[in-house]
CSV table of C-alpha atoms in Angstrom, one decimal:
chain,number,residue,atom,x,y,z
A,478,UNK,CA,82.7,107.0,123.3
A,479,UNK,CA,83.2,103.9,125.4
A,480,UNK,CA,86.7,103.2,126.5
A,481,UNK,CA,87.6,100.3,128.9
A,482,UNK,CA,90.4,97.9,129.8
A,483,UNK,CA,90.6,94.3,128.9
A,484,UNK,CA,93.1,91.6,129.7
A,485,UNK,CA,94.7,90.3,126.5
A,486,UNK,CA,94.9,86.6,125.8
A,487,UNK,CA,98.3,85.1,126.6
A,488,UNK,CA,98.9,84.2,123.0
A,489,UNK,CA,98.7,87.9,122.0
A,490,UNK,CA,100.7,89.4,124.9
A,491,UNK,CA,103.9,87.5,124.5
A,492,UNK,CA,105.0,89.1,121.8
A,493,UNK,CA,130.2,128.2,112.0
A,494,UNK,CA,130.3,129.3,108.5
A,495,UNK,CA,127.2,131.3,107.6
A,496,UNK,CA,124.4,130.1,105.3
A,497,UNK,CA,125.5,132.7,102.8
A,498,UNK,CA,128.9,131.0,102.8
A,499,UNK,CA,127.1,127.8,102.0
A,500,UNK,CA,125.3,129.4,99.1
A,501,UNK,CA,128.7,129.6,97.4
A,502,UNK,CA,129.5,126.0,98.3
A,503,UNK,CA,132.3,126.7,100.8
A,504,UNK,CA,134.3,123.7,101.9
A,505,UNK,CA,134.0,122.8,105.5
A,506,UNK,CA,136.8,121.1,107.4
A,507,UNK,CA,135.9,118.2,109.6
A,508,UNK,CA,137.6,116.3,112.4
A,509,UNK,CA,137.6,112.7,111.6
A,510,UNK,CA,137.3,109.8,114.1
A,511,UNK,CA,140.3,108.9,116.1
A,512,UNK,CA,140.8,105.1,116.1
A,513,UNK,CA,142.3,105.4,119.6
A,514,UNK,CA,139.2,107.2,121.0
A,515,UNK,CA,137.6,105.6,124.0
A,516,UNK,CA,134.6,103.4,123.3
A,517,UNK,CA,131.3,104.8,124.4
A,518,UNK,CA,130.1,103.5,127.8
A,519,UNK,CA,126.8,105.3,128.2
A,520,UNK,CA,123.5,103.5,127.7
A,521,UNK,CA,120.3,104.6,129.3
A,522,UNK,CA,118.4,101.9,131.1
A,523,UNK,CA,114.6,102.0,131.4
A,524,UNK,CA,113.5,103.8,134.6
A,525,UNK,CA,109.8,103.1,133.9
A,526,UNK,CA,108.5,100.0,135.7
A,527,UNK,CA,105.7,98.0,134.2
A,528,UNK,CA,102.6,99.4,135.9
A,529,UNK,CA,99.4,97.5,135.5
A,530,UNK,CA,96.4,99.6,134.5
A,531,UNK,CA,93.5,98.8,136.9
A,532,UNK,CA,90.9,101.4,136.0
A,533,UNK,CA,88.1,101.7,133.4
A,534,UNK,CA,87.8,104.8,131.4
A,535,UNK,CA,85.0,106.7,129.8
A,536,UNK,CA,87.3,109.2,128.2
A,537,UNK,CA,91.0,108.6,127.3
A,538,UNK,CA,91.8,112.3,127.0
A,539,UNK,CA,90.3,113.3,130.3
A,540,UNK,CA,91.3,110.2,132.4
A,541,UNK,CA,94.3,108.4,131.0
A,542,UNK,CA,96.4,111.4,130.1
A,543,UNK,CA,96.2,112.7,133.6
A,544,UNK,CA,96.7,109.5,135.5
A,545,UNK,CA,100.2,109.2,136.9
A,546,UNK,CA,99.9,105.5,137.4
A,547,UNK,CA,99.9,104.9,133.7
A,548,UNK,CA,103.2,104.3,132.2
A,549,UNK,CA,103.8,106.5,129.2
A,550,UNK,CA,102.6,104.7,126.1
A,551,UNK,CA,101.4,101.6,128.0
A,552,UNK,CA,97.8,101.3,126.7
A,553,UNK,CA,97.8,97.5,126.2
A,554,UNK,CA,94.3,96.1,126.7
A,555,UNK,CA,92.5,99.5,126.3
A,556,UNK,CA,89.3,98.9,124.4
A,557,UNK,CA,87.5,101.4,122.2
A,558,UNK,CA,83.8,101.0,121.4
A,559,UNK,CA,82.5,103.7,119.1
A,560,UNK,CA,80.1,104.3,116.3
A,561,UNK,CA,81.4,106.5,113.5
A,562,UNK,CA,79.5,109.8,113.7
A,563,UNK,CA,77.1,110.9,111.0
A,564,UNK,CA,78.7,113.5,108.8
A,565,UNK,CA,82.1,111.8,109.1
A,566,UNK,CA,83.9,111.4,105.7
A,567,UNK,CA,85.0,108.0,104.7
A,568,UNK,CA,88.5,107.3,106.0
A,569,UNK,CA,91.0,104.5,106.6
A,570,UNK,CA,90.3,102.3,109.6
A,571,UNK,CA,93.8,102.9,111.1
A,572,UNK,CA,93.6,106.7,110.6
A,573,UNK,CA,90.1,106.9,112.2
A,574,UNK,CA,91.1,104.8,115.3
A,575,UNK,CA,94.3,106.9,115.7
A,576,UNK,CA,92.2,110.1,115.8
A,577,UNK,CA,90.0,108.6,118.5
A,578,UNK,CA,92.7,107.3,120.9
A,579,UNK,CA,95.3,109.9,122.0
A,580,UNK,CA,98.8,108.6,122.9
A,581,UNK,CA,98.8,105.4,120.9
A,582,UNK,CA,100.9,105.3,117.7
A,583,UNK,CA,99.5,104.5,114.4
A,584,UNK,CA,102.0,101.7,113.9
A,585,UNK,CA,100.7,100.1,117.1
A,586,UNK,CA,97.0,100.5,116.0
A,587,UNK,CA,98.0,98.8,112.7
A,588,UNK,CA,99.5,95.9,114.7
A,589,UNK,CA,96.2,95.6,116.6
A,590,UNK,CA,94.2,95.4,113.4
A,591,UNK,CA,96.5,92.8,111.9
A,592,UNK,CA,96.3,90.8,115.1
A,593,UNK,CA,92.5,90.5,114.7
A,594,UNK,CA,91.7,92.8,117.6
A,595,UNK,CA,89.5,95.2,115.6
A,596,UNK,CA,85.9,94.5,114.7
A,597,UNK,CA,83.8,96.6,112.3
A,598,UNK,CA,80.1,96.0,112.6
A,599,UNK,CA,80.9,92.8,114.4
A,600,UNK,CA,83.3,91.4,111.8
A,601,UNK,CA,87.0,91.1,112.3
A,602,UNK,CA,89.0,93.3,109.9
A,603,UNK,CA,92.7,92.6,109.2
A,604,UNK,CA,93.3,95.2,106.5
A,605,UNK,CA,94.6,98.5,107.9
A,606,UNK,CA,93.4,100.5,104.9
A,607,UNK,CA,89.8,99.2,105.3
A,608,UNK,CA,87.4,102.1,104.6
A,609,UNK,CA,84.9,103.0,107.3
A,610,UNK,CA,81.9,105.3,107.0
A,611,UNK,CA,79.3,107.0,109.1
A,612,UNK,CA,77.3,104.6,111.2
A,613,UNK,CA,79.9,101.8,111.3
A,614,UNK,CA,80.4,100.4,114.8
A,615,UNK,CA,84.1,99.9,115.7
A,616,UNK,CA,85.4,97.8,118.5
A,617,UNK,CA,89.2,98.0,119.0
A,618,UNK,CA,91.5,96.4,121.6
A,619,UNK,CA,95.0,97.8,121.8
A,620,UNK,CA,97.6,95.1,121.3
A,621,UNK,CA,100.6,94.5,123.7
A,622,UNK,CA,103.8,96.4,122.7
A,623,UNK,CA,106.2,94.2,120.9
A,624,UNK,CA,109.7,94.0,122.3
A,625,UNK,CA,112.3,95.8,120.3
A,626,UNK,CA,116.1,95.3,120.0
A,627,UNK,CA,118.8,97.0,118.0
A,628,UNK,CA,121.5,94.9,116.4
A,629,UNK,CA,124.8,96.3,115.3
A,630,UNK,CA,124.9,96.9,111.6
A,631,UNK,CA,127.8,97.9,109.4
A,632,UNK,CA,126.2,101.1,108.2
A,633,UNK,CA,128.5,103.9,106.9
A,634,UNK,CA,128.4,106.8,109.2
A,635,UNK,CA,129.6,110.4,108.4
A,636,UNK,CA,131.4,111.3,111.7
A,637,UNK,CA,132.0,115.0,111.7
A,638,UNK,CA,133.7,115.1,115.1
A,639,UNK,CA,134.6,112.6,117.8
A,640,UNK,CA,136.4,112.6,121.1
A,641,UNK,CA,136.2,110.5,124.2
A,642,UNK,CA,132.9,112.1,125.3
A,643,UNK,CA,130.8,113.0,122.3
A,644,UNK,CA,130.1,112.1,118.7
A,645,UNK,CA,128.8,114.5,116.1
A,646,UNK,CA,127.2,112.7,113.2
A,647,UNK,CA,125.9,113.9,109.8
A,648,UNK,CA,122.7,111.9,109.5
A,649,UNK,CA,121.6,111.2,105.9
A,650,UNK,CA,118.0,111.7,104.8
A,651,UNK,CA,115.7,108.7,105.0
A,652,UNK,CA,117.5,107.3,108.0
A,653,UNK,CA,115.5,106.8,111.2
A,654,UNK,CA,117.3,107.6,114.5
A,655,UNK,CA,115.7,104.9,116.7
A,656,UNK,CA,114.5,101.4,115.9
A,657,UNK,CA,110.7,101.2,115.8
A,658,UNK,CA,108.0,98.9,114.3
A,659,UNK,CA,108.4,99.2,110.6
A,660,UNK,CA,112.0,100.5,111.0
A,661,UNK,CA,113.7,97.9,113.1
A,662,UNK,CA,116.9,97.9,111.0
A,663,UNK,CA,119.1,100.5,109.3
A,664,UNK,CA,118.7,103.1,112.0
A,665,UNK,CA,121.4,105.4,113.3
A,666,UNK,CA,121.4,103.5,116.6
A,667,UNK,CA,122.2,100.3,114.6
A,668,UNK,CA,125.1,102.0,113.0
A,669,UNK,CA,126.4,103.5,116.2
A,670,UNK,CA,126.4,100.1,117.9
A,671,UNK,CA,128.5,98.6,115.2
A,672,UNK,CA,130.8,101.7,115.0
A,673,UNK,CA,131.4,101.4,118.8
A,674,UNK,CA,131.8,97.6,118.7
A,675,UNK,CA,128.8,97.0,121.0
A,676,UNK,CA,126.4,94.1,121.2
A,677,UNK,CA,122.7,93.8,120.4
A,678,UNK,CA,120.7,96.0,122.7
A,679,UNK,CA,117.2,95.5,124.0
A,680,UNK,CA,114.9,98.5,124.2
A,681,UNK,CA,112.5,99.2,127.0
A,682,UNK,CA,108.9,98.3,126.2
A,683,UNK,CA,107.5,101.7,125.2
A,684,UNK,CA,105.4,103.3,122.5
A,685,UNK,CA,107.6,106.3,122.5
A,686,UNK,CA,109.5,105.4,119.3
A,687,UNK,CA,106.9,103.3,117.5
A,688,UNK,CA,105.8,105.7,114.8
A,689,UNK,CA,106.8,104.3,111.4
A,690,UNK,CA,107.9,107.7,110.2
A,691,UNK,CA,109.9,108.5,113.4
A,692,UNK,CA,107.4,111.3,114.2
A,693,UNK,CA,108.7,111.7,117.7
A,694,UNK,CA,111.6,113.8,116.6
A,695,UNK,CA,111.5,116.4,119.3
A,696,UNK,CA,115.0,117.9,119.7
A,697,UNK,CA,115.1,117.5,123.5
A,698,UNK,CA,114.9,113.7,124.1
A,699,UNK,CA,112.8,113.8,127.3
A,700,UNK,CA,112.5,110.0,127.5
A,701,UNK,CA,116.2,109.7,128.6
A,702,UNK,CA,116.8,113.1,130.2
A,703,UNK,CA,116.4,112.0,133.8
A,704,UNK,CA,119.8,111.6,135.3
A,705,UNK,CA,118.6,108.7,137.4
A,706,UNK,CA,117.8,106.7,134.3
A,707,UNK,CA,121.4,106.8,132.9
A,708,UNK,CA,124.1,104.4,133.9
A,709,UNK,CA,127.5,103.5,132.5
A,710,UNK,CA,126.8,100.0,131.3
A,711,UNK,CA,129.4,97.4,130.5
A,712,UNK,CA,129.1,95.3,127.3
A,713,UNK,CA,128.1,92.3,129.2
A,714,UNK,CA,125.1,93.9,131.0
A,715,UNK,CA,121.8,92.3,130.2
A,716,UNK,CA,119.5,95.1,131.2
A,717,UNK,CA,117.3,97.0,128.8
A,718,UNK,CA,119.6,99.7,127.4
A,719,UNK,CA,119.7,102.3,124.6
A,720,UNK,CA,122.6,104.4,123.3
A,721,UNK,CA,123.1,108.0,124.5
A,722,UNK,CA,121.0,109.7,121.8
A,723,UNK,CA,120.4,113.2,123.2
A,724,UNK,CA,118.1,114.6,120.4
A,725,UNK,CA,116.5,113.4,117.2
A,726,UNK,CA,116.0,114.4,113.6
A,727,UNK,CA,113.0,113.5,111.5
A,728,UNK,CA,113.5,110.6,109.1
A,729,UNK,CA,113.5,112.9,106.1
A,730,UNK,CA,115.8,115.5,107.6
A,731,UNK,CA,119.5,115.3,107.0
A,732,UNK,CA,122.2,117.0,109.0
A,733,UNK,CA,124.0,117.3,112.3
A,734,UNK,CA,123.2,115.3,115.5
A,735,UNK,CA,125.2,114.9,118.7
A,736,UNK,CA,125.5,111.6,120.6
A,737,UNK,CA,126.8,111.3,124.2
A,738,UNK,CA,129.4,108.7,125.0
A,739,UNK,CA,129.2,108.8,128.8
A,740,UNK,CA,126.7,109.5,131.5
A,741,UNK,CA,128.0,113.0,132.4
A,742,UNK,CA,127.9,114.1,128.7
A,743,UNK,CA,124.4,112.8,128.3
A,744,UNK,CA,123.0,114.6,131.4
A,745,UNK,CA,124.9,117.8,130.5
A,746,UNK,CA,123.8,117.9,126.9
A,747,UNK,CA,120.2,117.0,127.8
A,748,UNK,CA,120.1,120.0,130.1
A,749,UNK,CA,121.4,122.3,127.4
A,750,UNK,CA,118.6,121.2,125.1
A,751,UNK,CA,116.1,121.6,127.9
A,752,UNK,CA,117.3,125.2,128.6
A,753,UNK,CA,117.3,125.9,124.8
A,754,UNK,CA,121.0,127.0,124.9
A,755,UNK,CA,121.9,124.7,122.0
A,756,UNK,CA,122.8,126.6,118.8
A,757,UNK,CA,120.8,125.1,115.9
A,758,UNK,CA,120.4,126.4,112.3
A,759,UNK,CA,118.5,124.6,109.6
A,760,UNK,CA,118.2,125.4,105.9
A,761,UNK,CA,115.3,124.6,103.7
A,762,UNK,CA,113.9,125.0,100.2
A,763,UNK,CA,110.3,126.3,100.4
A,764,UNK,CA,107.3,126.3,98.1
A,765,UNK,CA,106.8,130.0,97.7
A,766,UNK,CA,108.7,133.0,99.3
A,767,UNK,CA,108.1,134.4,102.8
A,768,UNK,CA,106.0,137.6,102.8
A,769,UNK,CA,108.7,139.1,105.0
A,770,UNK,CA,112.4,138.5,104.5
A,771,UNK,CA,112.8,137.6,108.1
A,772,UNK,CA,110.7,137.2,111.2
A,773,UNK,CA,109.8,135.2,114.3
A,774,UNK,CA,107.0,132.6,114.6
A,775,UNK,CA,105.8,132.2,118.1
A,776,UNK,CA,102.8,129.8,117.6
A,777,UNK,CA,102.1,126.8,119.8
A,778,UNK,CA,102.2,123.4,118.1
A,779,UNK,CA,99.8,120.5,118.8
A,780,UNK,CA,99.0,117.1,117.3
A,781,UNK,CA,96.6,117.3,114.4
A,782,UNK,CA,93.4,115.6,115.7
A,783,UNK,CA,92.6,114.4,112.2
A,784,UNK,CA,96.0,113.0,111.4
A,785,UNK,CA,98.3,111.7,114.1
A,786,UNK,CA,101.5,111.9,112.0
A,787,UNK,CA,101.1,115.6,111.5
A,788,UNK,CA,101.4,118.6,113.8
A,789,UNK,CA,99.6,121.9,113.4
A,790,UNK,CA,100.4,125.4,114.5
A,791,UNK,CA,97.4,126.8,116.4
A,792,UNK,CA,97.2,130.4,117.6
A,793,UNK,CA,94.3,129.7,120.0
A,794,UNK,CA,94.5,126.1,121.0
A,795,UNK,CA,91.6,124.5,122.9
A,796,UNK,CA,92.4,122.8,126.2
A,797,UNK,CA,92.1,119.3,124.8
A,798,UNK,CA,94.7,119.9,122.1
A,799,UNK,CA,97.6,120.0,124.5
A,800,UNK,CA,99.6,122.5,122.4
A,801,UNK,CA,103.1,123.2,123.4
A,802,UNK,CA,105.0,126.5,123.1
A,803,UNK,CA,107.1,126.7,119.9
A,804,UNK,CA,109.2,129.5,118.5
A,805,UNK,CA,111.3,129.7,115.4
A,806,UNK,CA,113.2,132.5,113.7
A,807,UNK,CA,113.5,132.5,109.9
A,808,UNK,CA,115.3,134.5,107.2
A,809,UNK,CA,115.0,134.2,103.4
A,810,UNK,CA,118.6,133.9,102.2
A,811,UNK,CA,117.8,133.7,98.5
A,812,UNK,CA,114.8,133.8,96.2
A,813,UNK,CA,114.8,131.0,93.7
A,814,UNK,CA,113.0,130.0,90.5
A,815,UNK,CA,111.9,133.5,89.7
A,816,UNK,CA,110.0,133.8,93.0
A,817,UNK,CA,108.4,130.4,93.1
A,818,UNK,CA,110.8,129.1,95.9
A,819,UNK,CA,113.3,130.3,98.4
A,820,UNK,CA,116.3,129.2,100.4
A,821,UNK,CA,115.2,129.9,104.0
A,822,UNK,CA,117.3,129.7,107.2
A,823,UNK,CA,115.7,128.7,110.4
A,824,UNK,CA,117.0,129.2,114.0
A,825,UNK,CA,115.2,127.2,116.6
A,826,UNK,CA,114.3,128.6,120.0
A,827,UNK,CA,112.4,125.5,121.0
A,828,UNK,CA,112.6,122.0,119.6
A,829,UNK,CA,109.1,120.6,119.1
A,830,UNK,CA,108.1,117.7,116.9
A,831,UNK,CA,108.0,118.8,113.2
A,832,UNK,CA,108.4,122.4,114.4
A,833,UNK,CA,109.9,123.9,111.2
A,834,UNK,CA,107.6,122.0,109.0
A,835,UNK,CA,104.5,123.1,110.9
A,836,UNK,CA,105.7,126.7,111.2
A,837,UNK,CA,106.6,126.8,107.5
A,838,UNK,CA,103.1,125.6,106.6
A,839,UNK,CA,101.6,128.2,109.0
A,840,UNK,CA,103.6,130.9,107.1
A,841,UNK,CA,102.2,129.6,103.8
A,842,UNK,CA,105.6,128.4,102.6
A,843,UNK,CA,105.6,124.6,103.1
A,844,UNK,CA,108.9,122.9,102.5
A,845,UNK,CA,109.5,121.5,99.0
A,846,UNK,CA,108.8,117.8,99.0
A,847,UNK,CA,106.9,117.8,102.2
A,848,UNK,CA,103.8,116.0,101.2
A,849,UNK,CA,102.5,115.8,104.8
A,850,UNK,CA,102.5,119.6,105.2
A,851,UNK,CA,101.3,120.7,101.8
A,852,UNK,CA,104.6,121.1,99.9
A,853,UNK,CA,103.4,118.7,97.2
A,854,UNK,CA,104.9,118.3,93.8
A,855,UNK,CA,101.7,119.8,92.3
A,856,UNK,CA,102.1,122.9,94.5
A,857,UNK,CA,105.7,123.3,93.4
A,858,UNK,CA,104.8,123.1,89.8
A,859,UNK,CA,101.9,125.6,90.2
A,860,UNK,CA,104.3,128.1,91.7
A,861,UNK,CA,107.2,127.6,89.4
A,862,UNK,CA,105.6,127.1,85.9
A,863,UNK,CA,104.2,130.7,85.6
A,864,UNK,CA,107.6,132.1,86.3
A,865,UNK,CA,109.7,130.3,83.7
A,866,UNK,CA,109.5,129.9,79.9
A,867,UNK,CA,107.2,127.2,78.6
A,868,UNK,CA,110.2,125.6,77.0
A,869,UNK,CA,111.6,124.8,80.4
A,870,UNK,CA,108.4,123.1,81.7
A,871,UNK,CA,109.5,119.5,80.8
A,872,UNK,CA,112.8,120.1,82.7
A,873,UNK,CA,110.9,121.6,85.6
A,874,UNK,CA,108.6,118.6,85.8
A,875,UNK,CA,111.6,116.3,85.8
A,876,UNK,CA,113.2,118.3,88.6
A,877,UNK,CA,110.1,118.3,90.8
A,878,UNK,CA,109.7,114.5,90.3
A,879,UNK,CA,113.0,114.0,92.1
A,880,UNK,CA,111.5,115.4,95.4
A,881,UNK,CA,111.5,112.4,97.7
A,882,UNK,CA,111.6,114.1,101.1
A,883,UNK,CA,111.2,117.5,102.7
A,884,UNK,CA,114.1,119.7,101.7
A,885,UNK,CA,115.3,120.4,105.2
A,886,UNK,CA,118.9,120.1,106.5
A,887,UNK,CA,120.3,120.6,110.0
A,888,UNK,CA,123.1,122.9,108.8
A,889,UNK,CA,124.8,124.1,112.0
A,890,UNK,CA,125.0,122.7,115.6
A,891,UNK,CA,126.7,124.3,118.6
A,892,UNK,CA,126.9,123.3,122.2
A,893,UNK,CA,129.1,123.6,125.3
A,894,UNK,CA,131.4,120.6,125.6
A,895,UNK,CA,130.1,118.7,128.6
A,896,UNK,CA,133.6,118.1,130.0
A,897,UNK,CA,135.8,120.9,128.9
A,898,UNK,CA,133.2,123.7,128.8
A,899,UNK,CA,134.5,124.7,125.4
A,900,UNK,CA,132.0,126.2,122.9
A,901,UNK,CA,131.8,123.7,120.1
A,902,UNK,CA,130.3,124.6,116.7
A,903,UNK,CA,130.0,122.5,113.6
A,904,UNK,CA,128.6,123.1,110.1
A,905,UNK,CA,127.9,120.7,107.4
A,906,UNK,CA,126.7,121.3,103.8
A,907,UNK,CA,123.5,119.6,102.6
A,908,UNK,CA,123.6,116.4,100.7
A,909,UNK,CA,123.6,116.1,96.9
A,910,UNK,CA,119.8,115.7,96.5
A,911,UNK,CA,119.3,119.1,98.2
A,912,UNK,CA,122.1,120.9,96.4
A,913,UNK,CA,121.0,119.5,93.0
A,914,UNK,CA,117.6,121.0,93.4
A,915,UNK,CA,119.0,124.2,94.7
A,916,UNK,CA,121.3,124.5,91.7
A,917,UNK,CA,118.6,123.8,89.2
A,918,UNK,CA,116.2,126.3,90.9
A,919,UNK,CA,118.9,129.0,90.5
A,920,UNK,CA,119.1,128.3,86.8
A,921,UNK,CA,115.3,128.4,86.2
A,922,UNK,CA,114.9,132.1,86.5
A,923,UNK,CA,116.4,135.4,87.6
A,924,UNK,CA,117.0,135.2,91.4
A,925,UNK,CA,116.9,138.0,93.9
A,926,UNK,CA,119.2,137.9,96.8
A,927,UNK,CA,117.7,138.7,100.1
A,928,UNK,CA,119.4,141.0,102.7
């Protein structure tokens, strides 16, 4: 593989109830926002200067990833020249390039293709879904990052708790936390800016949040954890800023998320996430039932080399995979659909990208509706149909057709209040799409309660 650096043309570079309580649909009390609460004053300015890349590379994984002069995510001008190896199956152009260049988001690669910066066999290709095959010669130059900004939007927010220092929000499914290419509007950040009566905010030029599916959903938000990068910013400040989001949830995941409203709160909460002292319980509906009612998964997680938007649990990762330690505890709360599904509780010890989804797949119980990790509609039907009368099959098919996201909900969140030291704990029932499927699965067959 040849990998080098080019200068881009100017025209292209300008741009605490238990889960069992929930099973009986207990009502949770919530503290609603106080109109007199202080307006948040924390925003994190970019601490990463623009560092020019002055080296040529023969291998991105061995050279770029270890070079401390390279700003994280700043791969503008990097050029890939590679012939598709014999034996390689036909694949989409954007997917193949993504598998060859580590550290560059698929959304950014798609932008490079659309900008005319990718050649296949000497011809410019502008279609990201262009199919390549063994023997094709691909030349790709990574485009400049496009500037991002977040505008205040009047988006209804479910505020579970608020005081002068923190917000606890119940994020709906299908909402992305950060603006990113393909998701510039309608994010949680857009809604928070409006809720707090704050102006449009520019984001630092970074590839960190550029995945279209908000894949960078690691619980501990390391990009803003450095205390030196956070300042109390006035509304008139023109610097690049971003709200005090301490952790993230995947786009398809609903549930609780905490937001810092001042510098001290942001730094204190970030340390709690880093030290894994945050209390987090998730609930999910799975395809199949765990072989053990409860257990602990301690398997590292790495980026899938064949699919950048997916993580994989690897028991013996090779050096180039850069796997990270990941540990989850699980418990089957209830068997559903005659044994074709289960309500499973997860307690996170670490907070890696897609941790629960990857560990669930590793256990052989992918989440219902999680097409990326094997919890497909066909799989759900294959598990449930043999366990229910044939007369119910049409209803079952209709139920499964409603699966539009992984059935995963951040049910409980606990942390030490950054100013008072009080132990705060919040719980929130899942949204209607989750509970509707749960209710119907309970009706499909005889259930067995688990310990």
